[in-house]
Amino acid sequence: AAKSQGRGNFQFFEAAMNAATHERLLMENRLWQALERKEFELYLQPQVELASRRVIGAEVLLRWHHPELGMVGPDRFIPIAEESGLILPLGEWVLQQTVDLLSRWKGSLRLAVNLSARQCSGVSLLPLLDRLLRESGIDPALLELEITESAAMQDPERSRDLLRELRARGIKVAIDDFGTGYSSLSYLKLFEIDRIKIDRGFVKDIESDPNDAVIVSATIGLAHSLGLGVVAEGVETEAQVAFLRGKFCNEAQGYLFARPMPVGEFEALAGSLPVPA
Ligand code: C2E
Ligand code: MG
Ligand code: MG
Ligand code: MG
């Protein structure tokens, strides 16, 4: 009986596996089609300078509108795009769209784009960026690339060279989700960067959790001592703003200021942008 039950469990497991694999393949196919069918859209979340409370730029956050599934968030599709290789053409599309916006805006606002691990380890990123910068003529300092610690640490030597090359071109580099990796401090030692983004997991409870308050405060101090700028992620309350301003955190981003929004809305909000031709 035990044996047949075991076999039954296995069959059940197998069926569940097949369903999961099937679902995965289905999503992968939908994703490839999505690029051709133009189902992706850039959303922008404002980044605010804390001292002046002015919008100084935005982070680019990808959205996928599927005709039946509706709006699918990046946490659901970026990992699949990454594994299937779609992230390369998709990431290229995101960068192209971003550079187009920067060139239309003619100055002043910065845009930050998330890079995936595969984009960092591949050979196509630098030639792509060189072409985009040449064709658009934008100020490279208005383009920021966000790299997570875990993406960079997959191949630290290579990432170090990549970041150096990016910065040699005048492109800004930020560490995303700072503090959530295994070796945040070695990252600071190893890589040349411009800014760190304190993960929202630390920001969330700065008012109530004394440990988080100390960690955030020390991280800002450390960054400044190294000559780096600091952006706090996931800011949702005025009390968090008061704390961060008190520690001289440079910039913040979060639902308190604005949720990620379509480009048109951001342009209206940021005001003085030149009207597109
Ligand atoms: P991330 O780069 O750390 O982006 C910040 C995430 O936090 C965004 O989620 C944003 O909507 C969310 N967020 C911002 N402010 C708040 C807040 O006050 N409270 C809370 N609870 N959340 C807030 P989103 O847009 O779902 O993106 C998730 C992740 O997907 C991003 O994390 C990034 O790693 C990835 N991603 C998004 N767009 C791209 C892309 O174009 N390329 C790549 N490779 N990854 C992307
Ligand atoms: Mg990011
Ligand atoms: Mg982040
Ligand atoms: Mg994240």
mmCIF file of C-alpha atoms and ligand atoms in Angstrom:
data_model
loop_
_atom_site.group_PDB
_atom_site.id
_atom_site.type_symbol
_atom_site.label_atom_id
_atom_site.label_comp_id
_atom_site.label_asym_id
_atom_site.label_seq_id
_atom_site.Cartn_x
_atom_site.Cartn_y
_atom_site.Cartn_z
ATOM 1 C CA ALA A 1 0.000 0.000 0.000
ATOM 2 C CA ALA A 2 2.834 2.307 0.969
ATOM 3 C CA LYS A 3 4.481 1.643 -2.344
ATOM 4 C CA SER A 4 1.408 2.372 -4.449
ATOM 5 C CA GLN A 5 0.754 5.472 -2.369
ATOM 6 C CA GLY A 6 4.314 6.610 -2.975
ATOM 7 C CA ARG A 7 3.843 6.081 -6.683
ATOM 8 C CA GLY A 8 0.588 8.045 -6.463
ATOM 9 C CA ASN A 9 2.374 10.932 -4.801
ATOM 10 C CA PHE A 10 5.015 10.820 -7.440
ATOM 11 C CA GLN A 11 2.450 10.923 -10.217
ATOM 12 C CA PHE A 12 0.800 13.835 -8.503
ATOM 13 C CA PHE A 13 4.156 15.571 -8.208
ATOM 14 C CA GLU A 14 4.905 14.839 -11.858
ATOM 15 C CA ALA A 15 1.566 16.266 -12.948
ATOM 16 C CA ALA A 16 2.166 19.398 -10.878
ATOM 17 C CA MET A 17 5.642 19.729 -12.360
ATOM 18 C CA ASN A 18 4.286 19.414 -15.863
ATOM 19 C CA ALA A 19 1.692 22.046 -15.130
ATOM 20 C CA ALA A 20 4.363 24.384 -13.752
ATOM 21 C CA THR A 21 6.633 23.771 -16.754
ATOM 22 C CA HIS A 22 3.729 24.287 -19.083
ATOM 23 C CA GLU A 23 2.767 27.549 -17.387
ATOM 24 C CA ARG A 24 6.374 28.691 -17.573
ATOM 25 C CA LEU A 25 6.671 27.909 -21.290
ATOM 26 C CA LEU A 26 3.376 29.644 -21.925
ATOM 27 C CA MET A 27 4.629 32.782 -20.166
ATOM 28 C CA GLU A 28 7.883 32.621 -22.087
ATOM 29 C CA ASN A 29 6.036 32.503 -25.420
ATOM 30 C CA ARG A 30 3.757 35.327 -24.378
ATOM 31 C CA LEU A 31 6.777 37.396 -23.425
ATOM 32 C CA TRP A 32 8.506 36.967 -26.780
ATOM 33 C CA GLN A 33 5.294 37.967 -28.535
ATOM 34 C CA ALA A 34 4.842 40.897 -26.175
ATOM 35 C CA LEU A 35 7.929 42.623 -27.523
ATOM 36 C CA GLU A 36 6.689 42.375 -31.126
ATOM 37 C CA ARG A 37 3.164 43.357 -30.148
ATOM 38 C CA LYS A 38 4.412 46.371 -28.206
ATOM 39 C CA GLU A 39 2.756 45.322 -24.954
ATOM 40 C CA PHE A 40 5.541 46.765 -22.793
ATOM 41 C CA GLU A 41 5.434 50.253 -21.379
ATOM 42 C CA LEU A 42 7.897 52.337 -19.396
ATOM 43 C CA TYR A 43 6.586 53.648 -16.095
ATOM 44 C CA LEU A 44 8.498 56.367 -14.273
ATOM 45 C CA GLN A 45 8.727 56.856 -10.531
ATOM 46 C CA PRO A 46 9.910 60.331 -9.500
ATOM 47 C CA GLN A 47 13.097 60.730 -7.486
ATOM 48 C CA VAL A 48 13.000 63.708 -5.158
ATOM 49 C CA GLU A 49 15.865 65.772 -3.793
ATOM 50 C CA LEU A 50 15.180 65.830 -0.066
ATOM 51 C CA ALA A 51 16.616 69.271 0.716
ATOM 52 C CA SER A 52 14.420 71.029 -1.882
ATOM 53 C CA ARG A 53 11.691 68.404 -2.410
ATOM 54 C CA ARG A 54 12.139 68.908 -6.127
ATOM 55 C CA VAL A 55 11.798 66.117 -8.661
ATOM 56 C CA ILE A 56 15.274 65.630 -10.088
ATOM 57 C CA GLY A 57 14.594 62.547 -12.157
ATOM 58 C CA ALA A 58 12.939 59.161 -12.168
ATOM 59 C CA GLU A 59 13.533 55.442 -12.103
ATOM 60 C CA VAL A 60 12.347 53.546 -15.162
ATOM 61 C CA LEU A 61 10.142 50.587 -14.158
ATOM 62 C CA LEU A 62 8.897 48.250 -16.828
ATOM 63 C CA ARG A 63 5.236 47.262 -17.147
ATOM 64 C CA TRP A 64 3.622 44.573 -19.304
ATOM 65 C CA HIS A 65 0.020 44.877 -20.463
ATOM 66 C CA HIS A 66 -1.164 41.451 -21.596
ATOM 67 C CA PRO A 67 -4.528 41.419 -23.418
ATOM 68 C CA GLU A 68 -5.902 38.664 -21.140
ATOM 69 C CA LEU A 69 -3.681 38.690 -18.045
ATOM 70 C CA GLY A 70 -3.937 42.460 -17.654
ATOM 71 C CA MET A 71 -1.038 44.347 -16.115
ATOM 72 C CA VAL A 72 1.811 42.025 -15.149
ATOM 73 C CA GLY A 73 4.471 43.345 -12.753
ATOM 74 C CA PRO A 74 8.211 42.995 -13.367
ATOM 75 C CA ASP A 75 8.689 40.650 -10.422
ATOM 76 C CA ARG A 76 6.626 38.113 -12.386
ATOM 77 C CA PHE A 77 8.206 38.480 -15.801
ATOM 78 C CA ILE A 78 11.784 39.781 -15.394
ATOM 79 C CA PRO A 79 13.034 36.442 -13.958
ATOM 80 C CA ILE A 80 11.520 34.576 -16.922
ATOM 81 C CA ALA A 81 12.908 37.115 -19.387
ATOM 82 C CA GLU A 82 16.279 36.748 -17.699
ATOM 83 C CA GLU A 83 16.345 32.956 -17.905
ATOM 84 C CA SER A 84 15.049 32.771 -21.460
ATOM 85 C CA GLY A 85 17.435 35.389 -22.835
ATOM 86 C CA LEU A 86 14.606 37.743 -23.801
ATOM 87 C CA ILE A 87 16.060 40.223 -21.332
ATOM 88 C CA LEU A 88 18.690 41.201 -23.911
ATOM 89 C CA PRO A 89 16.318 42.520 -26.631
ATOM 90 C CA LEU A 90 13.913 43.731 -23.924
ATOM 91 C CA GLY A 91 16.672 45.533 -22.029
ATOM 92 C CA GLU A 92 17.844 47.084 -25.291
ATOM 93 C CA TRP A 93 14.305 48.342 -25.935
ATOM 94 C CA VAL A 94 14.136 49.855 -22.438
ATOM 95 C CA LEU A 95 17.456 51.645 -22.915
ATOM 96 C CA GLN A 96 16.463 52.923 -26.358
ATOM 97 C CA GLN A 97 13.156 54.294 -25.022
ATOM 98 C CA THR A 98 14.938 55.882 -22.055
ATOM 99 C CA VAL A 99 17.540 57.606 -24.204
ATOM 100 C CA ASP A 100 14.755 58.832 -26.522
ATOM 101 C CA LEU A 101 13.032 60.449 -23.520
ATOM 102 C CA LEU A 102 16.246 62.054 -22.295
ATOM 103 C CA SER A 103 16.934 63.463 -25.706
ATOM 104 C CA ARG A 104 13.376 64.789 -26.025
ATOM 105 C CA TRP A 105 13.618 66.458 -22.611
ATOM 106 C CA LYS A 106 16.906 68.181 -23.476
ATOM 107 C CA GLY A 107 18.668 68.225 -20.138
ATOM 108 C CA SER A 108 17.900 68.682 -16.441
ATOM 109 C CA LEU A 109 16.132 65.401 -15.548
ATOM 110 C CA ARG A 110 17.943 62.124 -14.930
ATOM 111 C CA LEU A 111 16.616 58.652 -15.673
ATOM 112 C CA ALA A 112 17.747 55.487 -13.904
ATOM 113 C CA VAL A 113 17.421 52.109 -15.637
ATOM 114 C CA ASN A 114 17.629 48.689 -13.959
ATOM 115 C CA LEU A 115 20.149 46.254 -15.418
ATOM 116 C CA SER A 116 19.777 42.508 -15.073
ATOM 117 C CA ALA A 117 22.570 40.039 -14.372
ATOM 118 C CA ARG A 118 22.638 38.803 -17.943
ATOM 119 C CA GLN A 119 22.949 42.306 -19.342
ATOM 120 C CA CYS A 120 25.918 42.871 -17.016
ATOM 121 C CA SER A 121 27.725 39.697 -17.983
ATOM 122 C CA GLY A 122 27.063 39.860 -21.733
ATOM 123 C CA VAL A 123 29.258 41.596 -24.308
ATOM 124 C CA SER A 124 26.548 43.654 -26.010
ATOM 125 C CA LEU A 125 25.857 46.333 -23.403
ATOM 126 C CA LEU A 126 28.794 48.692 -24.004
ATOM 127 C CA PRO A 127 28.500 48.726 -27.827
ATOM 128 C CA LEU A 128 24.756 49.312 -27.415
ATOM 129 C CA LEU A 129 25.297 52.227 -25.042
ATOM 130 C CA ASP A 130 27.985 53.708 -27.277
ATOM 131 C CA ARG A 131 25.571 53.639 -30.208
ATOM 132 C CA LEU A 132 22.698 55.139 -28.191
ATOM 133 C CA LEU A 133 24.897 57.919 -26.809
ATOM 134 C CA ARG A 134 26.330 58.691 -30.251
ATOM 135 C CA GLU A 135 22.953 58.706 -32.011
ATOM 136 C CA SER A 136 21.161 60.777 -29.350
ATOM 137 C CA GLY A 137 23.917 63.147 -28.295
ATOM 138 C CA ILE A 138 22.502 63.175 -24.738
ATOM 139 C CA ASP A 139 24.587 64.071 -21.716
ATOM 140 C CA PRO A 140 25.665 60.622 -20.434
ATOM 141 C CA ALA A 141 25.484 61.924 -16.848
ATOM 142 C CA LEU A 142 21.672 62.017 -17.180
ATOM 143 C CA LEU A 143 21.636 58.265 -17.626
ATOM 144 C CA GLU A 144 22.031 56.169 -14.497
ATOM 145 C CA LEU A 145 22.278 52.399 -14.472
ATOM 146 C CA GLU A 146 21.124 50.473 -11.392
ATOM 147 C CA ILE A 147 22.842 47.203 -10.622
ATOM 148 C CA THR A 148 21.953 44.952 -7.723
ATOM 149 C CA GLU A 149 24.679 43.503 -5.557
ATOM 150 C CA SER A 150 23.658 39.975 -6.456
ATOM 151 C CA ALA A 151 23.833 40.700 -10.207
ATOM 152 C CA ALA A 152 27.282 42.266 -9.909
ATOM 153 C CA MET A 153 28.587 39.542 -7.612
ATOM 154 C CA GLN A 154 27.833 36.761 -10.095
ATOM 155 C CA ASP A 155 31.056 37.742 -11.813
ATOM 156 C CA PRO A 156 32.779 40.402 -9.707
ATOM 157 C CA GLU A 157 35.848 40.866 -11.926
ATOM 158 C CA ARG A 158 33.778 41.378 -15.009
ATOM 159 C CA SER A 159 31.349 43.680 -13.248
ATOM 160 C CA ARG A 160 34.230 45.763 -11.983
ATOM 161 C CA ASP A 161 35.482 46.236 -15.553
ATOM 162 C CA LEU A 162 31.974 46.990 -16.802
ATOM 163 C CA LEU A 163 31.301 49.619 -14.153
ATOM 164 C CA ARG A 164 34.654 51.228 -14.872
ATOM 165 C CA GLU A 165 33.806 51.375 -18.581
ATOM 166 C CA LEU A 166 30.381 52.852 -17.859
ATOM 167 C CA ARG A 167 31.836 55.549 -15.651
ATOM 168 C CA ALA A 168 34.582 56.283 -18.198
ATOM 169 C CA ARG A 169 31.732 57.231 -20.546
ATOM 170 C CA GLY A 170 30.230 59.556 -17.944
ATOM 171 C CA ILE A 171 27.269 57.268 -17.261
ATOM 172 C CA LYS A 172 26.241 57.153 -13.582
ATOM 173 C CA VAL A 173 26.143 53.893 -11.677
ATOM 174 C CA ALA A 174 24.000 53.095 -8.630
ATOM 175 C CA ILE A 175 23.868 49.986 -6.450
ATOM 176 C CA ASP A 176 20.250 48.929 -6.119
ATOM 177 C CA ASP A 177 18.716 47.310 -3.019
ATOM 178 C CA PHE A 178 21.843 48.138 -1.045
ATOM 179 C CA GLY A 179 22.269 46.045 2.086
ATOM 180 C CA THR A 180 20.317 43.021 0.901
ATOM 181 C CA GLY A 181 23.281 41.163 -0.663
ATOM 182 C CA TYR A 182 25.861 38.969 1.008
ATOM 183 C CA SER A 183 28.758 41.348 0.769
ATOM 184 C CA SER A 184 27.628 44.942 0.564
ATOM 185 C CA LEU A 185 30.852 46.211 2.070
ATOM 186 C CA SER A 186 33.127 44.332 -0.309
ATOM 187 C CA TYR A 187 31.009 45.720 -3.104
ATOM 188 C CA LEU A 188 31.944 49.234 -1.986
ATOM 189 C CA LYS A 189 35.601 48.241 -1.901
ATOM 190 C CA LEU A 190 35.571 46.489 -5.265
ATOM 191 C CA PHE A 191 33.410 48.680 -7.477
ATOM 192 C CA GLU A 192 33.576 52.295 -8.553
ATOM 193 C CA ILE A 193 30.081 53.723 -8.304
ATOM 194 C CA ASP A 194 28.259 57.041 -7.898
ATOM 195 C CA ARG A 195 25.291 56.302 -5.691
ATOM 196 C CA ILE A 196 23.728 53.709 -3.466
ATOM 197 C CA LYS A 197 20.027 53.035 -3.114
ATOM 198 C CA ILE A 198 19.116 51.946 0.409
ATOM 199 C CA ASP A 199 16.696 49.050 0.146
ATOM 200 C CA ARG A 200 13.158 49.753 1.220
ATOM 201 C CA GLY A 201 13.354 46.870 3.701
ATOM 202 C CA PHE A 202 15.576 49.086 5.895
ATOM 203 C CA VAL A 203 13.576 52.271 5.339
ATOM 204 C CA LYS A 204 10.203 50.739 6.192
ATOM 205 C CA ASP A 205 10.659 50.619 9.980
ATOM 206 C CA ILE A 206 13.198 53.410 10.633
ATOM 207 C CA GLU A 207 10.710 55.112 12.949
ATOM 208 C CA SER A 208 9.978 52.045 15.072
ATOM 209 C CA ASP A 209 13.003 49.745 14.798
ATOM 210 C CA PRO A 210 16.120 51.217 16.438
ATOM 211 C CA ASN A 211 18.335 48.737 14.580
ATOM 212 C CA ASP A 212 17.021 49.831 11.197
ATOM 213 C CA ALA A 213 17.467 53.471 12.197
ATOM 214 C CA VAL A 214 21.111 52.817 13.078
ATOM 215 C CA ILE A 215 21.725 50.816 9.901
ATOM 216 C CA VAL A 216 20.248 53.504 7.645
ATOM 217 C CA SER A 217 22.013 56.298 9.452
ATOM 218 C CA ALA A 218 25.374 54.500 9.343
ATOM 219 C CA THR A 219 24.909 53.581 5.674
ATOM 220 C CA ILE A 220 24.299 57.220 4.742
ATOM 221 C CA GLY A 221 27.375 58.259 6.726
ATOM 222 C CA LEU A 222 29.489 55.542 5.126
ATOM 223 C CA ALA A 223 28.330 56.485 1.623
ATOM 224 C CA HIS A 224 29.038 60.158 2.178
ATOM 225 C CA SER A 225 32.476 59.418 3.609
ATOM 226 C CA LEU A 226 33.203 57.526 0.387
ATOM 227 C CA GLY A 227 31.933 60.456 -1.678
ATOM 228 C CA LEU A 228 28.784 58.657 -2.848
ATOM 229 C CA GLY A 229 25.233 59.941 -3.117
ATOM 230 C CA VAL A 230 22.367 58.163 -1.361
ATOM 231 C CA VAL A 231 18.814 57.492 -2.513
ATOM 232 C CA ALA A 232 16.318 56.027 -0.024
ATOM 233 C CA GLU A 233 13.825 53.605 -1.588
ATOM 234 C CA GLY A 234 10.260 52.972 -0.534
ATOM 235 C CA VAL A 235 9.638 56.195 1.385
ATOM 236 C CA GLU A 236 5.989 56.213 2.443
ATOM 237 C CA THR A 237 5.706 58.630 5.395
ATOM 238 C CA GLU A 238 6.649 62.179 6.351
ATOM 239 C CA ALA A 239 8.307 60.797 9.476
ATOM 240 C CA GLN A 240 10.673 58.804 7.256
ATOM 241 C CA VAL A 241 11.425 61.959 5.265
ATOM 242 C CA ALA A 242 12.189 63.872 8.468
ATOM 243 C CA PHE A 243 14.541 61.113 9.634
ATOM 244 C CA LEU A 244 16.312 60.883 6.268
ATOM 245 C CA ARG A 245 16.681 64.654 5.940
ATOM 246 C CA GLY A 246 18.126 64.733 9.444
ATOM 247 C CA LYS A 247 20.805 62.302 8.254
ATOM 248 C CA PHE A 248 21.440 64.318 5.071
ATOM 249 C CA CYS A 249 20.227 61.576 2.758
ATOM 250 C CA ASN A 250 20.339 63.182 -0.704
ATOM 251 C CA GLU A 251 17.314 61.788 -2.469
ATOM 252 C CA ALA A 252 14.232 59.669 -1.929
ATOM 253 C CA GLN A 253 11.740 57.725 -3.922
ATOM 254 C CA GLY A 254 8.483 56.188 -2.766
ATOM 255 C CA TYR A 255 4.713 56.166 -2.645
ATOM 256 C CA LEU A 256 4.681 59.262 -0.399
ATOM 257 C CA PHE A 257 5.845 61.318 -3.376
ATOM 258 C CA ALA A 258 4.401 59.271 -6.222
ATOM 259 C CA ARG A 259 3.841 55.753 -7.485
ATOM 260 C CA PRO A 260 5.405 54.698 -10.775
ATOM 261 C CA MET A 261 3.338 56.341 -13.543
ATOM 262 C CA PRO A 262 3.038 56.476 -17.327
ATOM 263 C CA VAL A 263 5.484 58.795 -19.098
ATOM 264 C CA GLY A 264 2.801 61.362 -20.001
ATOM 265 C CA GLU A 265 1.796 61.752 -16.366
ATOM 266 C CA PHE A 266 5.384 62.170 -15.281
ATOM 267 C CA GLU A 267 5.938 64.839 -17.918
ATOM 268 C CA ALA A 268 2.888 66.741 -16.659
ATOM 269 C CA LEU A 269 4.079 66.422 -13.065
ATOM 270 C CA ALA A 270 7.662 67.449 -13.766
ATOM 271 C CA GLY A 271 6.217 70.558 -15.398
ATOM 272 C CA SER A 272 8.682 72.678 -17.242
ATOM 273 C CA LEU A 273 9.611 69.981 -19.746
ATOM 274 C CA PRO A 274 9.616 70.983 -23.383
ATOM 275 C CA VAL A 275 6.426 69.828 -25.097
ATOM 276 C CA PRO A 276 7.168 66.921 -27.424
ATOM 277 C CA ALA A 277 7.157 67.867 -31.100
HETATM 278 P P1 C2E B 1 13.652 47.959 -7.872
HETATM 279 O O1 C2E B 1 14.582 48.402 -8.931
HETATM 280 O O2 C2E B 1 14.204 47.862 -6.487
HETATM 281 O O3 C2E B 1 12.427 48.980 -7.948
HETATM 282 C C1 C2E B 1 11.726 49.475 -6.844
HETATM 283 C C2 C2E B 1 10.398 48.756 -6.674
HETATM 284 O O4 C2E B 1 9.793 49.241 -5.481
HETATM 285 C C3 C2E B 1 9.400 49.035 -7.804
HETATM 286 O O5 C2E B 1 8.594 47.868 -7.973
HETATM 287 C C4 C2E B 1 8.557 50.163 -7.210
HETATM 288 O O6 C2E B 1 7.269 50.254 -7.774
HETATM 289 C C5 C2E B 1 8.506 49.736 -5.761
HETATM 290 N N1 C2E B 1 8.261 50.891 -4.870
HETATM 291 C C6 C2E B 1 8.621 52.167 -5.063
HETATM 292 N N2 C2E B 1 8.256 52.941 -4.023
HETATM 293 C C7 C2E B 1 7.626 52.134 -3.143
HETATM 294 C C8 C2E B 1 7.015 52.370 -1.850
HETATM 295 O O7 C2E B 1 6.974 53.466 -1.318
HETATM 296 N N3 C2E B 1 6.477 51.263 -1.222
HETATM 297 C C9 C2E B 1 6.502 50.031 -1.784
HETATM 298 N N4 C2E B 1 5.937 49.026 -1.109
HETATM 299 N N5 C2E B 1 7.088 49.781 -2.999
HETATM 300 C C10 C2E B 1 7.636 50.827 -3.663
HETATM 301 P P2 C2E B 1 8.283 47.288 -9.416
HETATM 302 O O8 C2E B 1 8.002 48.408 -10.361
HETATM 303 O O9 C2E B 1 7.250 46.220 -9.236
HETATM 304 O O10 C2E B 1 9.657 46.634 -9.849
HETATM 305 C C11 C2E B 1 10.158 45.518 -9.170
HETATM 306 C C12 C2E B 1 11.567 45.172 -9.613
HETATM 307 O O11 C2E B 1 11.564 44.730 -10.979
HETATM 308 C C13 C2E B 1 12.532 46.345 -9.578
HETATM 309 O O12 C2E B 1 12.997 46.516 -8.262
HETATM 310 C C14 C2E B 1 13.605 45.876 -10.530
HETATM 311 O O13 C2E B 1 14.507 45.016 -9.874
HETATM 312 C C15 C2E B 1 12.818 45.057 -11.542
HETATM 313 N N6 C2E B 1 12.636 45.838 -12.777
HETATM 314 C C16 C2E B 1 11.697 46.759 -13.086
HETATM 315 N N7 C2E B 1 11.887 47.260 -14.330
HETATM 316 C C17 C2E B 1 12.977 46.626 -14.827
HETATM 317 C C18 C2E B 1 13.695 46.699 -16.089
HETATM 318 O O14 C2E B 1 13.409 47.480 -17.001
HETATM 319 N N8 C2E B 1 14.792 45.858 -16.216
HETATM 320 C C19 C2E B 1 15.178 45.015 -15.222
HETATM 321 N N9 C2E B 1 16.247 44.238 -15.436
HETATM 322 N N10 C2E B 1 14.535 44.933 -14.039
HETATM 323 C C20 C2E B 1 13.450 45.723 -13.841
HETATM 324 MG MG MG B 2 15.882 49.772 -9.217
HETATM 325 MG MG MG B 3 15.564 48.776 -5.438
HETATM 326 MG MG MG B 4 14.110 45.410 -5.917
#
